Amino acid sequence: MVDNFEALYKKLNHLTQMASDDRMLSKKELFSLLEQVLNQMDQLRNEYTKLLQDHLEELSRTYQEIATLFELNSMFASVVDPSEIFESLTQTLRQTVPFGAIIIDLTVLGKVLSYEKSFERQDLISRARRLLETVEGVVLIEPEHGAELKNLLSVPVSSGGTNWGRITLVERESGIFTAADRKILEAAAFQLAATCERYTRLWREIERQRIREQLEIAKRIQTSLLPKRLPRTRHFEIAAQMVPAIQVGGDYYDAISIGQCVFVTVADVSGKGIPAALLMTSLRSTLRALVKNTFGLSRLAEELNRVLCEDLEEDRFVTMALMCLHENGEAHLINAGHNPIVCVREGQVELLEARTLPMGIMKDVSYEETKFQLYPMDTLMIYTDGVTEARNPAGEEFGLERLTNAVKRCWNASTEEIMRKIEDELKLFCGDAPQHDDSTLVVVKYLG
C-alpha cells in the first residue's frame, strides 16, 4: 500500500514538472495524465476502504469475543448447580458463534445432566450424537471430513484430572468453526468444569455436615440409653464410662438392681459406627426386657443368644460379660467370648477368662455360670478391647499387662478414683494417637 502511494506521488510530481516546462502540453495529454492519476487515487481509496472495513470487522469480532468471555465469567460466578446455566450459556455462546444446535452432557456426583437444543433441523442432534459416541479430546469436523454433518466442534469439560463430560456445537450457520470459536468454547468448558468441581465440593461438605449432625443426634440417643444413674448400695460401689471412637459405637454397659442383687453387663458389638450402634440399641432393649422376666443367668444368656442369632447378620456377633452380684458376696458370671475380667484382691490379680462363644453366632449354645465368692474390698474390672488395644503414636498397644499393673497400684481406692487413674495412664500412653475403637470400662467394688 505504501508503494502505491509513492508511485502516485511520483506521477503527480512528474505531471507538475511537465506542466511547468516551456513546452506546452496539449489538453488531451493533460486530461489523459490527470485521468490516470484520478483512477489510481480512486483505486487506492477503494483499497483503503476495504482494509478499514476488514479491520473494523476484526475489531468487532474481537470485542464480541471479549464481551462473551466477560459475560461467561459473570454468569458462572453466580451459579451453584451447573444444570441451572445450560439455557443462558446457549444464548450467550450463540451471540458469538452462530451454531445450528448444541449438546451438553455432564456427569456430576454420579448423576447424568444432559441438555440439547436445535435451532435448525431436528436431526442435527441425533447425527451429532452418533459421531460423538467414540471420540475423545477436542473434536473438529470440517465439511470435507464429515458425511452426516457439514461441521462440528466439540470440547471436553474437565478439571483436575476429572472428566465431567463434553460440550458440542453443531453446524456453524456460516462458514466453518474458527480458532476463535474453539477458544470461546474452551473458555465456556473451563468455566463449566470449575462449576462442576465447586458444586461437588459444596455438596460433599453439605453431606458431611448432615452426617455430622445425624451422628451427633445418634450419639445423644445412644448416650441416653446408658444408665443415667448407677446402682449404689451399702454392699457395692460401681463406676462406669464409655467413649465411642467415632461419635457412636457398639460398646454397651448396664447395671440394674434386681431384688437383693445387682446385675452388671458389658458388651461389645462387632464393628463400629451407625450399624454397630443400631445393634447395640437392639441389644439393650432385648436385655432389659429379658433380665426382669428370666430366672437364672444361664437362661438369660441363652434367650439373649437366641434372639441375637435371629436378628444379626452372618458377619455380626456380640461379646458379652454378664454378672449377677449378691449382697452376701456371691457372684455369678458368664463370659461369652469377652475379654478376661480382672479381679483384684489385696493387690493380687486373677483373670476370669471367657468360657463360651460370643452371642449371635450359633443358636444352640449352653451358657454355664461360673460362681465365685467376693470379699470386702475385692474389685472387679470389666472392659472392652478398646482399652487394651489402645495404641500410642508408635503403634504399640496398651495391653492387658499395663491395665492390670495400673489396677494393682490403686485397687484400694474408690471406683471413681480407680477409673480416673486408668484413664490418666491411657492418655499418657496414647498421647496424640487417634482412638481407633470404642472404649468402655466398668469398675465394681464389693464393700461387704
CSV table of C-alpha atoms in Angstrom, one decimal:
chain,number,residue,atom,x,y,z
A,1,MET,CA,0.0,0.0,0.0
A,2,VAL,CA,2.9,2.4,0.8
A,3,ASP,CA,4.5,1.6,-2.6
A,4,ASN,CA,1.3,2.6,-4.4
A,5,PHE,CA,1.2,6.0,-2.7
A,6,GLU,CA,4.9,6.6,-3.6
A,7,ALA,CA,4.1,5.7,-7.3
A,8,LEU,CA,1.2,8.1,-7.3
A,9,TYR,CA,3.3,10.8,-5.7
A,10,LYS,CA,6.0,10.4,-8.4
A,11,LYS,CA,3.4,10.5,-11.2
A,12,LEU,CA,1.9,13.8,-9.8
A,13,ASN,CA,5.3,15.3,-9.4
A,14,HIS,CA,6.2,14.3,-13.0
A,15,LEU,CA,2.9,15.9,-14.2
A,16,THR,CA,3.7,19.1,-12.4
A,17,GLN,CA,7.2,19.3,-13.9
A,18,MET,CA,5.9,18.7,-17.4
A,19,ALA,CA,3.2,21.4,-16.9
A,20,SER,CA,5.9,23.9,-15.8
A,21,ASP,CA,8.2,23.1,-18.8
A,22,ASP,CA,8.4,25.6,-21.7
A,23,ARG,CA,6.9,23.0,-23.9
A,24,MET,CA,3.1,23.3,-23.6
A,25,LEU,CA,1.1,20.1,-23.1
A,26,SER,CA,-2.0,19.6,-25.2
A,27,LYS,CA,-5.3,19.5,-23.4
A,28,LYS,CA,-5.7,15.9,-24.5
A,29,GLU,CA,-2.4,14.9,-23.0
A,30,LEU,CA,-3.1,16.8,-19.8
A,31,PHE,CA,-6.5,15.3,-19.3
A,32,SER,CA,-5.1,11.8,-20.0
A,33,LEU,CA,-2.5,12.1,-17.4
A,34,LEU,CA,-5.0,13.6,-14.9
A,35,GLU,CA,-7.4,10.7,-15.6
A,36,GLN,CA,-4.7,8.2,-14.8
A,37,VAL,CA,-3.9,9.9,-11.5
A,38,LEU,CA,-7.6,10.1,-10.6
A,39,ASN,CA,-8.1,6.4,-11.4
A,40,GLN,CA,-5.2,5.4,-9.3
A,41,MET,CA,-6.5,7.6,-6.4
A,42,ASP,CA,-9.9,6.0,-6.7
A,43,GLN,CA,-8.3,2.6,-6.6
A,44,LEU,CA,-6.3,3.4,-3.5
A,45,ARG,CA,-9.4,4.8,-1.8
A,46,ASN,CA,-11.3,1.6,-2.5
A,47,GLU,CA,-8.4,-0.5,-1.2
A,48,TYR,CA,-8.2,1.6,2.0
A,49,THR,CA,-11.9,1.5,2.5
A,50,LYS,CA,-11.9,-2.3,2.2
A,51,LEU,CA,-8.9,-2.5,4.6
A,52,LEU,CA,-10.6,-0.3,7.1
A,53,GLN,CA,-13.8,-2.4,6.8
A,54,ASP,CA,-11.8,-5.6,7.4
A,55,HIS,CA,-10.2,-4.0,10.4
A,56,LEU,CA,-13.5,-2.9,11.8
A,57,GLU,CA,-15.0,-6.3,11.3
A,58,GLU,CA,-12.0,-7.9,13.1
A,59,LEU,CA,-12.2,-5.4,16.0
A,60,SER,CA,-16.0,-6.0,16.2
A,61,ARG,CA,-15.4,-9.8,16.4
A,62,THR,CA,-12.7,-9.4,18.9
A,63,TYR,CA,-14.9,-7.1,21.0
A,64,GLN,CA,-17.7,-9.6,20.8
A,65,GLU,CA,-15.4,-12.4,21.9
A,66,ILE,CA,-14.1,-10.4,24.8
A,67,ALA,CA,-17.6,-9.4,25.8
A,68,THR,CA,-18.7,-13.1,25.6
A,69,LEU,CA,-15.8,-14.1,27.9
A,70,PHE,CA,-16.7,-11.4,30.4
A,71,GLU,CA,-20.4,-12.5,30.3
A,72,LEU,CA,-19.4,-16.1,30.8
A,73,ASN,CA,-17.3,-15.2,33.8
A,74,SER,CA,-20.1,-13.2,35.3
A,75,MET,CA,-22.7,-15.9,34.5
A,76,PHE,CA,-20.8,-18.8,36.1
A,77,ALA,CA,-19.8,-16.8,39.2
A,78,SER,CA,-23.4,-16.7,40.4
A,79,VAL,CA,-24.3,-20.3,39.7
A,80,VAL,CA,-24.0,-23.3,42.1
A,81,ASP,CA,-25.8,-26.1,40.2
A,82,PRO,CA,-24.3,-26.5,36.7
A,83,SER,CA,-27.6,-27.6,35.2
A,84,GLU,CA,-29.1,-24.1,36.0
A,85,ILE,CA,-26.9,-22.4,33.4
A,86,PHE,CA,-27.4,-24.5,30.3
A,87,GLU,CA,-30.1,-22.3,28.7
A,88,SER,CA,-28.3,-19.0,29.4
A,89,LEU,CA,-25.0,-20.5,28.3
A,90,THR,CA,-26.6,-21.5,25.0
A,91,GLN,CA,-27.9,-18.0,24.3
A,92,THR,CA,-24.6,-16.3,25.2
A,93,LEU,CA,-22.5,-18.6,23.0
A,94,ARG,CA,-24.9,-18.2,20.1
A,95,GLN,CA,-24.4,-14.4,20.2
A,96,THR,CA,-20.7,-15.0,19.1
A,97,VAL,CA,-20.8,-18.4,17.4
A,98,PRO,CA,-23.9,-18.8,15.2
A,99,PHE,CA,-24.3,-22.6,15.5
A,100,GLY,CA,-27.3,-24.8,14.5
A,101,ALA,CA,-27.5,-27.0,17.6
A,102,ILE,CA,-25.8,-27.5,21.0
A,103,ILE,CA,-25.3,-30.6,23.1
A,104,ILE,CA,-24.1,-30.6,26.7
A,105,ASP,CA,-23.5,-33.9,28.6
A,106,LEU,CA,-22.2,-33.9,32.1
A,107,THR,CA,-21.9,-36.5,34.9
A,108,VAL,CA,-21.7,-34.8,38.3
A,109,LEU,CA,-21.8,-36.8,41.6
A,110,GLY,CA,-23.0,-39.9,39.6
A,111,LYS,CA,-25.9,-38.0,38.1
A,112,VAL,CA,-26.1,-37.5,34.3
A,113,LEU,CA,-27.0,-33.9,33.3
A,114,SER,CA,-28.0,-33.7,29.7
A,115,TYR,CA,-29.1,-30.7,27.6
A,116,GLU,CA,-29.7,-30.3,23.9
A,117,LYS,CA,-31.3,-27.7,21.7
A,118,SER,CA,-31.6,-27.3,17.9
A,119,PHE,CA,-32.2,-24.1,16.1
A,120,GLU,CA,-32.4,-25.7,12.6
A,121,ARG,CA,-33.1,-29.3,11.6
A,122,GLN,CA,-34.1,-31.6,14.4
A,123,ASP,CA,-31.9,-34.4,13.1
A,124,LEU,CA,-28.7,-32.4,13.8
A,125,ILE,CA,-28.6,-33.7,17.4
A,126,SER,CA,-29.1,-37.4,16.6
A,127,ARG,CA,-26.5,-37.2,13.8
A,128,ALA,CA,-24.0,-35.4,16.1
A,129,ARG,CA,-24.5,-37.9,18.9
A,130,ARG,CA,-23.7,-40.8,16.5
A,131,LEU,CA,-20.4,-39.0,15.6
A,132,LEU,CA,-19.6,-38.4,19.3
A,133,GLU,CA,-20.0,-42.0,20.5
A,134,THR,CA,-16.3,-42.9,20.2
A,135,VAL,CA,-14.4,-39.6,20.3
A,136,GLU,CA,-12.1,-38.2,22.9
A,137,GLY,CA,-10.5,-34.8,23.4
A,138,VAL,CA,-11.2,-31.9,21.2
A,139,VAL,CA,-13.2,-32.8,18.0
A,140,LEU,CA,-13.3,-30.6,14.9
A,141,ILE,CA,-15.2,-31.9,11.9
A,142,GLU,CA,-15.0,-29.8,8.7
A,143,PRO,CA,-17.1,-30.1,5.5
A,144,GLU,CA,-14.7,-32.4,3.7
A,145,HIS,CA,-14.4,-34.7,6.7
A,146,GLY,CA,-18.0,-35.5,7.7
A,147,ALA,CA,-20.7,-37.0,5.6
A,148,GLU,CA,-23.5,-36.6,8.1
A,149,LEU,CA,-22.8,-33.0,9.1
A,150,LYS,CA,-21.2,-30.0,7.5
A,151,ASN,CA,-19.1,-29.3,10.5
A,152,LEU,CA,-19.0,-29.8,14.3
A,153,LEU,CA,-16.9,-28.5,17.2
A,154,SER,CA,-16.8,-30.4,20.5
A,155,VAL,CA,-14.5,-29.9,23.5
A,156,PRO,CA,-14.3,-31.9,26.8
A,157,VAL,CA,-15.3,-30.4,30.1
A,158,SER,CA,-12.6,-31.5,32.5
A,159,SER,CA,-10.6,-30.2,35.5
A,160,GLY,CA,-8.0,-31.6,37.9
A,161,GLY,CA,-8.0,-35.0,36.2
A,162,THR,CA,-11.7,-35.4,36.3
A,163,ASN,CA,-13.7,-35.6,33.0
A,164,TRP,CA,-17.1,-34.2,33.7
A,165,GLY,CA,-18.4,-34.5,30.2
A,166,ARG,CA,-18.5,-32.6,26.9
A,167,ILE,CA,-20.0,-29.6,25.2
A,168,THR,CA,-20.6,-29.7,21.4
A,169,LEU,CA,-21.7,-27.1,18.8
A,170,VAL,CA,-23.2,-28.5,15.6
A,171,GLU,CA,-23.1,-26.9,12.1
A,172,ARG,CA,-22.0,-23.3,12.1
A,173,GLU,CA,-24.6,-21.2,10.2
A,174,SER,CA,-21.9,-19.5,8.0
A,175,GLY,CA,-18.5,-20.8,7.1
A,176,ILE,CA,-16.6,-23.2,9.3
A,177,PHE,CA,-15.7,-23.2,13.0
A,178,THR,CA,-12.7,-21.0,13.6
A,179,ALA,CA,-9.8,-20.9,16.1
A,180,ALA,CA,-11.7,-18.1,17.8
A,181,ASP,CA,-14.8,-20.2,18.1
A,182,ARG,CA,-12.7,-23.0,19.7
A,183,LYS,CA,-11.2,-20.5,22.1
A,184,ILE,CA,-14.7,-19.3,23.2
A,185,LEU,CA,-16.0,-22.9,23.6
A,186,GLU,CA,-12.9,-24.0,25.6
A,187,ALA,CA,-13.4,-21.0,27.9
A,188,ALA,CA,-17.0,-22.0,28.4
A,189,ALA,CA,-15.9,-25.6,29.1
A,190,PHE,CA,-13.3,-24.4,31.6
A,191,GLN,CA,-15.9,-22.4,33.5
A,192,LEU,CA,-18.4,-25.2,33.3
A,193,ALA,CA,-15.8,-27.6,34.7
A,194,ALA,CA,-15.0,-25.2,37.6
A,195,THR,CA,-18.7,-25.0,38.4
A,196,CYS,CA,-19.0,-28.8,38.5
A,197,GLU,CA,-16.0,-29.0,40.8
A,198,ARG,CA,-17.3,-26.2,43.0
A,199,TYR,CA,-20.8,-27.9,43.1
A,200,THR,CA,-19.2,-31.2,44.0
A,201,ARG,CA,-17.2,-29.8,46.9
A,202,LEU,CA,-20.2,-27.9,48.2
A,203,TRP,CA,-22.5,-30.9,48.0
A,204,ARG,CA,-19.9,-33.1,49.8
A,205,GLU,CA,-19.4,-30.5,52.5
A,206,ILE,CA,-23.2,-30.3,53.0
A,207,GLU,CA,-23.4,-34.1,53.1
A,208,ARG,CA,-20.5,-34.2,55.6
A,209,GLN,CA,-22.3,-31.6,57.8
A,210,ARG,CA,-25.6,-33.5,57.5
A,211,ILE,CA,-23.8,-36.7,58.5
A,212,ARG,CA,-22.1,-34.9,61.4
A,213,GLU,CA,-25.5,-33.6,62.6
A,214,GLN,CA,-27.1,-37.1,62.3
A,215,LEU,CA,-24.1,-38.7,64.2
A,216,GLU,CA,-24.4,-36.1,66.9
A,217,ILE,CA,-28.1,-36.9,67.3
A,218,ALA,CA,-27.3,-40.6,67.3
A,219,LYS,CA,-24.7,-40.0,69.9
A,220,ARG,CA,-27.1,-38.2,72.2
A,221,ILE,CA,-29.7,-41.0,71.7
A,222,GLN,CA,-27.1,-43.7,72.4
A,223,THR,CA,-25.8,-41.8,75.5
A,224,SER,CA,-29.4,-41.6,76.7
A,225,LEU,CA,-29.7,-45.4,76.6
A,226,LEU,CA,-26.8,-45.9,79.0
A,227,PRO,CA,-27.7,-45.9,82.7
A,228,LYS,CA,-28.3,-42.3,83.9
A,229,ARG,CA,-27.6,-43.4,87.5
A,230,LEU,CA,-25.6,-46.4,88.5
A,231,PRO,CA,-26.9,-48.5,91.5
A,232,ARG,CA,-25.1,-47.7,94.7
A,233,THR,CA,-25.9,-49.8,97.7
A,234,ARG,CA,-24.1,-50.3,101.0
A,235,HIS,CA,-22.7,-53.5,99.5
A,236,PHE,CA,-21.5,-52.4,96.1
A,237,GLU,CA,-19.8,-49.3,94.6
A,238,ILE,CA,-19.9,-49.0,90.7
A,239,ALA,CA,-18.3,-46.6,88.3
A,240,ALA,CA,-18.5,-46.8,84.5
A,241,GLN,CA,-17.5,-44.9,81.4
A,242,MET,CA,-17.9,-45.4,77.6
A,243,VAL,CA,-16.1,-43.4,75.0
A,244,PRO,CA,-17.0,-44.1,71.3
A,245,ALA,CA,-14.3,-43.9,68.7
A,246,ILE,CA,-16.4,-42.1,66.1
A,247,GLN,CA,-19.4,-40.3,67.6
A,248,VAL,CA,-21.4,-43.5,68.1
A,249,GLY,CA,-20.2,-47.1,68.6
A,250,GLY,CA,-21.1,-50.6,69.5
A,251,ASP,CA,-20.0,-50.8,73.1
A,252,TYR,CA,-22.6,-51.1,75.8
A,253,TYR,CA,-22.7,-51.4,79.6
A,254,ASP,CA,-25.5,-51.6,82.1
A,255,ALA,CA,-26.1,-52.0,85.9
A,256,ILE,CA,-29.5,-52.8,87.3
A,257,SER,CA,-30.6,-53.5,90.9
A,258,ILE,CA,-32.9,-56.6,91.0
A,259,GLY,CA,-34.1,-57.6,94.5
A,260,GLN,CA,-31.1,-58.3,96.6
A,261,CYS,CA,-28.6,-58.5,93.8
A,262,VAL,CA,-27.0,-56.2,91.2
A,263,PHE,CA,-27.0,-57.2,87.5
A,264,VAL,CA,-23.9,-55.9,85.7
A,265,THR,CA,-23.1,-56.4,82.0
A,266,VAL,CA,-20.6,-55.1,79.4
A,267,ALA,CA,-21.0,-55.9,75.7
A,268,ASP,CA,-19.1,-55.2,72.5
A,269,VAL,CA,-20.9,-55.4,69.2
A,270,SER,CA,-18.7,-56.2,66.3
A,271,GLY,CA,-18.0,-53.3,64.0
A,272,LYS,CA,-18.1,-49.5,64.5
A,273,GLY,CA,-20.3,-46.6,63.7
A,274,ILE,CA,-24.0,-46.4,63.0
A,275,PRO,CA,-24.5,-50.2,62.2
A,276,ALA,CA,-22.9,-51.2,65.5
A,277,ALA,CA,-24.8,-48.5,67.4
A,278,LEU,CA,-28.1,-49.8,66.0
A,279,LEU,CA,-27.3,-53.3,67.1
A,280,MET,CA,-26.3,-52.1,70.5
A,281,THR,CA,-29.7,-50.3,70.8
A,282,SER,CA,-31.5,-53.5,69.9
A,283,LEU,CA,-29.3,-55.5,72.3
A,284,ARG,CA,-30.1,-53.1,75.2
A,285,SER,CA,-33.9,-53.3,74.6
A,286,THR,CA,-33.8,-57.1,74.4
A,287,LEU,CA,-31.6,-57.4,77.5
A,288,ARG,CA,-33.7,-55.1,79.6
A,289,ALA,CA,-36.8,-56.9,78.6
A,290,LEU,CA,-35.3,-60.3,79.5
A,291,VAL,CA,-33.4,-59.5,82.7
A,292,LYS,CA,-36.6,-58.8,84.7
A,293,ASN,CA,-38.5,-61.8,83.4
A,294,THR,CA,-35.9,-64.6,83.3
A,295,PHE,CA,-34.8,-66.7,86.2
A,296,GLY,CA,-31.1,-67.5,86.3
A,297,LEU,CA,-28.1,-66.1,84.4
A,298,SER,CA,-27.8,-69.1,82.1
A,299,ARG,CA,-31.4,-68.9,81.0
A,300,LEU,CA,-31.0,-65.2,80.4
A,301,ALA,CA,-27.8,-65.7,78.2
A,302,GLU,CA,-29.4,-68.5,76.2
A,303,GLU,CA,-32.6,-66.5,75.5
A,304,LEU,CA,-30.5,-63.4,74.5
A,305,ASN,CA,-28.3,-65.5,72.2
A,306,ARG,CA,-31.4,-67.0,70.5
A,307,VAL,CA,-32.8,-63.5,69.8
A,308,LEU,CA,-29.4,-62.2,68.6
A,309,CYS,CA,-29.0,-65.2,66.2
A,310,GLU,CA,-32.3,-64.3,64.6
A,311,ASP,CA,-31.6,-60.6,64.3
A,312,LEU,CA,-27.9,-60.4,63.5
A,313,GLU,CA,-26.3,-60.8,60.0
A,314,GLU,CA,-23.9,-63.6,59.5
A,315,ASP,CA,-20.8,-61.4,60.0
A,316,ARG,CA,-22.0,-59.9,63.2
A,317,PHE,CA,-21.7,-61.1,66.8
A,318,VAL,CA,-21.6,-59.8,70.3
A,319,THR,CA,-19.0,-60.5,73.1
A,320,MET,CA,-20.6,-60.0,76.5
A,321,ALA,CA,-19.9,-60.4,80.2
A,322,LEU,CA,-23.0,-61.0,82.4
A,323,MET,CA,-22.7,-60.8,86.1
A,324,CYS,CA,-25.1,-61.2,89.0
A,325,LEU,CA,-23.7,-59.9,92.3
A,326,HIS,CA,-25.5,-60.8,95.5
A,327,GLU,CA,-25.3,-58.9,98.8
A,328,ASN,CA,-23.5,-61.7,100.5
A,329,GLY,CA,-20.7,-61.5,98.0
A,330,GLU,CA,-21.7,-64.5,95.9
A,331,ALA,CA,-21.0,-63.7,92.3
A,332,HIS,CA,-22.4,-65.5,89.2
A,333,LEU,CA,-20.6,-64.8,85.9
A,334,ILE,CA,-21.0,-65.7,82.2
A,335,ASN,CA,-18.2,-64.6,79.9
A,336,ALA,CA,-19.3,-65.0,76.4
A,337,GLY,CA,-16.2,-64.5,74.3
A,338,HIS,CA,-15.4,-61.3,76.1
A,339,ASN,CA,-12.1,-60.0,77.4
A,340,PRO,CA,-10.8,-61.5,80.6
A,341,ILE,CA,-12.4,-59.9,83.7
A,342,VAL,CA,-9.9,-58.5,86.1
A,343,CYS,CA,-10.5,-59.4,89.8
A,344,VAL,CA,-8.2,-57.7,92.3
A,345,ARG,CA,-7.9,-59.0,95.9
A,346,GLU,CA,-5.4,-57.5,98.3
A,347,GLY,CA,-3.4,-56.2,95.3
A,348,GLN,CA,-3.3,-59.6,93.6
A,349,VAL,CA,-4.9,-60.1,90.2
A,350,GLU,CA,-6.9,-63.0,88.9
A,351,LEU,CA,-8.2,-63.2,85.4
A,352,LEU,CA,-11.7,-64.6,84.7
A,353,GLU,CA,-11.4,-65.9,81.1
A,354,ALA,CA,-14.1,-66.5,78.6
A,355,ARG,CA,-15.6,-70.0,78.6
A,356,THR,CA,-18.2,-69.8,75.9
A,357,LEU,CA,-18.7,-68.5,72.3
A,358,PRO,CA,-19.8,-64.9,71.6
A,359,MET,CA,-23.5,-64.4,71.2
A,360,GLY,CA,-25.2,-64.3,67.8
A,361,ILE,CA,-23.1,-67.0,66.1
A,362,MET,CA,-24.9,-70.3,67.0
A,363,LYS,CA,-28.4,-70.8,68.4
A,364,ASP,CA,-27.9,-73.9,70.4
A,365,VAL,CA,-25.2,-72.9,72.8
A,366,SER,CA,-25.3,-73.7,76.5
A,367,TYR,CA,-24.1,-70.9,78.7
A,368,GLU,CA,-22.8,-72.3,82.1
A,369,GLU,CA,-22.4,-69.9,85.0
A,370,THR,CA,-19.1,-69.5,86.9
A,371,LYS,CA,-19.6,-68.9,90.6
A,372,PHE,CA,-17.1,-67.3,92.9
A,373,GLN,CA,-17.1,-65.5,96.3
A,374,LEU,CA,-16.2,-61.9,96.7
A,375,TYR,CA,-14.7,-60.5,99.9
A,376,PRO,CA,-14.7,-56.9,101.2
A,377,MET,CA,-12.7,-54.5,99.0
A,378,ASP,CA,-12.5,-57.0,96.2
A,379,THR,CA,-12.5,-55.1,92.9
A,380,LEU,CA,-13.8,-56.3,89.5
A,381,MET,CA,-12.9,-54.5,86.3
A,382,ILE,CA,-14.8,-55.3,83.0
A,383,TYR,CA,-13.7,-53.6,79.9
A,384,THR,CA,-13.8,-53.8,76.1
A,385,ASP,CA,-10.9,-54.3,73.7
A,386,GLY,CA,-10.8,-50.5,73.0
A,387,VAL,CA,-9.0,-50.2,76.3
A,388,THR,CA,-6.3,-52.9,75.9
A,389,GLU,CA,-5.9,-52.3,72.2
A,390,ALA,CA,-5.4,-48.5,72.5
A,391,ARG,CA,-2.2,-47.5,70.7
A,392,ASN,CA,0.5,-45.0,71.1
A,393,PRO,CA,2.0,-43.0,68.2
A,394,ALA,CA,4.5,-45.8,67.6
A,395,GLY,CA,1.6,-48.3,67.1
A,396,GLU,CA,2.3,-50.2,70.4
A,397,GLU,CA,-0.8,-51.4,72.2
A,398,PHE,CA,-1.6,-50.6,75.9
A,399,GLY,CA,-2.2,-54.2,76.6
A,400,LEU,CA,-3.6,-56.3,79.4
A,401,GLU,CA,-0.4,-56.2,81.5
A,402,ARG,CA,-0.3,-52.4,81.7
A,403,LEU,CA,-4.0,-52.4,82.6
A,404,THR,CA,-3.6,-55.0,85.5
A,405,ASN,CA,-0.5,-53.1,86.8
A,406,ALA,CA,-2.5,-49.9,86.8
A,407,VAL,CA,-5.3,-51.5,88.8
A,408,LYS,CA,-2.8,-53.1,91.3
A,409,ARG,CA,-1.4,-49.7,92.1
A,410,CYS,CA,-4.8,-48.2,93.1
A,411,TRP,CA,-7.1,-51.2,94.0
A,412,ASN,CA,-7.9,-49.9,97.4
A,413,ALA,CA,-9.2,-46.5,96.1
A,414,SER,CA,-12.8,-45.8,95.3
A,415,THR,CA,-14.1,-47.0,91.9
A,416,GLU,CA,-14.3,-43.4,90.6
A,417,GLU,CA,-10.7,-42.9,91.6
A,418,ILE,CA,-9.6,-46.2,90.0
A,419,MET,CA,-11.3,-45.3,86.8
A,420,ARG,CA,-9.7,-41.8,86.7
A,421,LYS,CA,-6.2,-43.2,87.3
A,422,ILE,CA,-6.6,-45.8,84.5
A,423,GLU,CA,-7.9,-43.0,82.2
A,424,ASP,CA,-4.9,-40.9,83.0
A,425,GLU,CA,-2.5,-43.7,82.3
A,426,LEU,CA,-4.2,-44.4,78.9
A,427,LYS,CA,-4.0,-40.7,77.9
A,428,LEU,CA,-0.3,-40.6,78.9
A,429,PHE,CA,0.4,-43.8,76.9
A,430,CYS,CA,-1.6,-42.9,73.8
A,431,GLY,CA,-0.5,-39.2,73.5
A,432,ASP,CA,-1.8,-37.7,70.3
A,433,ALA,CA,-2.6,-41.0,68.6
A,434,PRO,CA,-6.2,-41.2,67.4
A,435,GLN,CA,-8.7,-43.5,69.2
A,436,HIS,CA,-9.4,-46.4,66.8
A,437,ASP,CA,-12.0,-48.3,68.7
A,438,ASP,CA,-14.8,-47.7,71.3
A,439,SER,CA,-13.6,-47.9,74.8
A,440,THR,CA,-15.7,-49.0,77.8
A,441,LEU,CA,-14.6,-49.5,81.4
A,442,VAL,CA,-16.8,-50.7,84.4
A,443,VAL,CA,-15.3,-50.9,87.9
A,444,VAL,CA,-17.2,-52.7,90.7
A,445,LYS,CA,-16.0,-52.9,94.3
A,446,TYR,CA,-17.6,-55.1,96.9
A,447,LEU,CA,-17.9,-53.3,100.2
A,448,GLY,CA,-19.0,-56.3,102.3
